[in-house]
Amino acid sequence: MSREAELRRFVAVLKAGIQDGKLNDEFLTHAISELSEIGYRYDADLFPQIKHGAGFSSDFAQAPSNLAEALLWKMGKWRVYKDFVANYRAGSPRFQKTDVVFAAFAKHLKDESNPIYDQHALRAMWAINPNVTPEDASRCRAVLFKSKGKGKDRWKANLSGADTISCYDWYVSELEVISSGRVSKSSLDKLLMPLGQALKTICENYQQFSFVCGINAEGSFRG
């Protein structure tokens, strides 16, 4: 069986399980194991568990003051880091179309009940959610896929576009519905992140993605 066929079967089983209310710790653990067999798993070495409640320092100088900051400076990320620190310090992080992923992460660090969010999480949520409306799908497609040019209908490198913030709001809302208190959001993230990576790698364009995920011309679940 090809990886595309394996992923299509996996997504169909996962979506049906969610639709039938079967998502619990046992179901989730089994799904994570199956996805690992396809070749995609959450990399705990690359993303070790964050110690929430550790009291992250938000001290900030105009120049790097430790090795981590020096590395960010060398990578050209000093301005991004500066904005991230400002969002972490704020009572409520300020979301902008261009930095929604980092704003969401700052919000998560302050309160772990707020989910981590990125392109992989959004892609996976669209794929497995049996309740996606055409409007939801249109927004997801706009921020995940290129809409014109030579690469039309292929994945964007990162989330971008006018709907990045509304897609975040949708993701948070749908994550609440899907988890329904039966599984933790952090546990669900261990599935969504590698699944989103698998979908981006195996599905080269929107047509392949819609086939693998069993969605119709409007981007919704075929049922």
mmCIF file of C-alpha atoms in Angstrom, residues 81-164:
data_model
loop_
_atom_site.group_PDB
_atom_site.id
_atom_site.type_symbol
_atom_site.label_atom_id
_atom_site.label_comp_id
_atom_site.label_asym_id
_atom_site.label_seq_id
_atom_site.Cartn_x
_atom_site.Cartn_y
_atom_site.Cartn_z
ATOM 1 C CA TYR A 81 11.935 37.638 19.406
ATOM 2 C CA LYS A 82 11.426 41.232 20.569
ATOM 3 C CA ASP A 83 7.786 41.165 19.435
ATOM 4 C CA PHE A 84 7.321 37.741 21.031
ATOM 5 C CA VAL A 85 8.593 38.984 24.404
ATOM 6 C CA ALA A 86 6.255 41.974 24.177
ATOM 7 C CA ASN A 87 3.321 39.646 23.532
ATOM 8 C CA TYR A 88 4.305 37.420 26.448
ATOM 9 C CA ARG A 89 4.485 40.434 28.749
ATOM 10 C CA ALA A 90 1.102 41.754 27.628
ATOM 11 C CA GLY A 91 -2.050 40.975 29.575
ATOM 12 C CA SER A 92 -3.518 39.676 26.332
ATOM 13 C CA PRO A 93 -1.226 38.928 23.364
ATOM 14 C CA ARG A 94 -1.768 41.170 20.352
ATOM 15 C CA PHE A 95 -2.621 39.129 17.265
ATOM 16 C CA GLN A 96 -1.575 40.348 13.837
ATOM 17 C CA LYS A 97 -1.941 38.590 10.493
ATOM 18 C CA THR A 98 1.824 38.182 10.224
ATOM 19 C CA ASP A 99 2.593 36.773 13.676
ATOM 20 C CA VAL A 100 -0.446 34.757 14.756
ATOM 21 C CA VAL A 101 1.630 31.597 15.360
ATOM 22 C CA PHE A 102 4.002 33.337 17.779
ATOM 23 C CA ALA A 103 1.186 35.280 19.460
ATOM 24 C CA ALA A 104 -0.647 31.994 20.002
ATOM 25 C CA PHE A 105 2.508 30.455 21.462
ATOM 26 C CA ALA A 106 2.958 33.383 23.862
ATOM 27 C CA LYS A 107 -0.645 32.858 24.938
ATOM 28 C CA HIS A 108 0.035 29.137 25.437
ATOM 29 C CA LEU A 109 3.099 29.803 27.615
ATOM 30 C CA LYS A 110 1.023 32.014 29.898
ATOM 31 C CA ASP A 111 -1.782 29.452 30.122
ATOM 32 C CA GLU A 112 -1.314 25.918 28.785
ATOM 33 C CA SER A 113 -5.061 25.539 28.240
ATOM 34 C CA ASN A 114 -4.489 27.731 25.177
ATOM 35 C CA PRO A 115 -3.313 25.445 22.367
ATOM 36 C CA ILE A 116 -0.125 25.648 20.341
ATOM 37 C CA TYR A 117 -1.036 26.636 16.804
ATOM 38 C CA ASP A 118 0.728 26.470 13.463
ATOM 39 C CA GLN A 119 0.217 25.421 9.852
ATOM 40 C CA HIS A 120 0.459 21.711 10.683
ATOM 41 C CA ALA A 121 -2.176 21.918 13.413
ATOM 42 C CA LEU A 122 -4.592 23.825 11.148
ATOM 43 C CA ARG A 123 -4.036 21.442 8.231
ATOM 44 C CA ALA A 124 -4.674 18.399 10.413
ATOM 45 C CA MET A 125 -7.790 19.937 11.979
ATOM 46 C CA TRP A 126 -9.250 20.584 8.543
ATOM 47 C CA ALA A 127 -8.458 17.018 7.509
ATOM 48 C CA ILE A 128 -10.012 15.152 10.446
ATOM 49 C CA ASN A 129 -12.914 17.436 11.379
ATOM 50 C CA PRO A 130 -16.263 16.036 10.162
ATOM 51 C CA ASN A 131 -18.029 19.365 10.794
ATOM 52 C CA VAL A 132 -16.116 21.684 8.448
ATOM 53 C CA THR A 133 -18.403 24.118 6.601
ATOM 54 C CA PRO A 134 -17.665 25.481 3.105
ATOM 55 C CA GLU A 135 -16.889 28.848 4.746
ATOM 56 C CA ASP A 136 -14.419 27.238 7.162
ATOM 57 C CA ALA A 137 -12.781 25.355 4.301
ATOM 58 C CA SER A 138 -12.486 28.483 2.174
ATOM 59 C CA ARG A 139 -10.588 30.298 4.928
ATOM 60 C CA CYS A 140 -8.306 27.332 5.595
ATOM 61 C CA ARG A 141 -7.556 26.971 1.895
ATOM 62 C CA ALA A 142 -6.756 30.685 1.602
ATOM 63 C CA VAL A 143 -4.114 30.624 4.350
ATOM 64 C CA LEU A 144 -2.615 27.208 3.538
ATOM 65 C CA PHE A 145 -2.567 27.065 -0.272
ATOM 66 C CA LYS A 146 -1.246 29.433 -2.937
ATOM 67 C CA SER A 147 -4.096 30.906 -4.961
ATOM 68 C CA LYS A 148 -2.279 32.024 -8.098
ATOM 69 C CA GLY A 149 0.921 31.847 -10.069
ATOM 70 C CA LYS A 150 3.089 28.885 -11.012
ATOM 71 C CA GLY A 151 2.574 27.224 -7.647
ATOM 72 C CA LYS A 152 -1.228 27.639 -7.608
ATOM 73 C CA ASP A 153 -2.958 25.113 -5.309
ATOM 74 C CA ARG A 154 0.344 24.060 -3.742
ATOM 75 C CA TRP A 155 1.199 24.543 -0.078
ATOM 76 C CA LYS A 156 2.430 27.895 1.183
ATOM 77 C CA ALA A 157 5.667 27.790 3.168
ATOM 78 C CA ASN A 158 3.874 29.355 6.150
ATOM 79 C CA LEU A 159 0.409 30.530 7.143
ATOM 80 C CA SER A 160 -0.379 33.816 5.449
ATOM 81 C CA GLY A 161 -3.277 35.942 4.281
ATOM 82 C CA ALA A 162 -6.196 37.945 5.598
ATOM 83 C CA ASP A 163 -7.780 34.947 7.353
ATOM 84 C CA THR A 164 -4.864 33.867 9.551
#
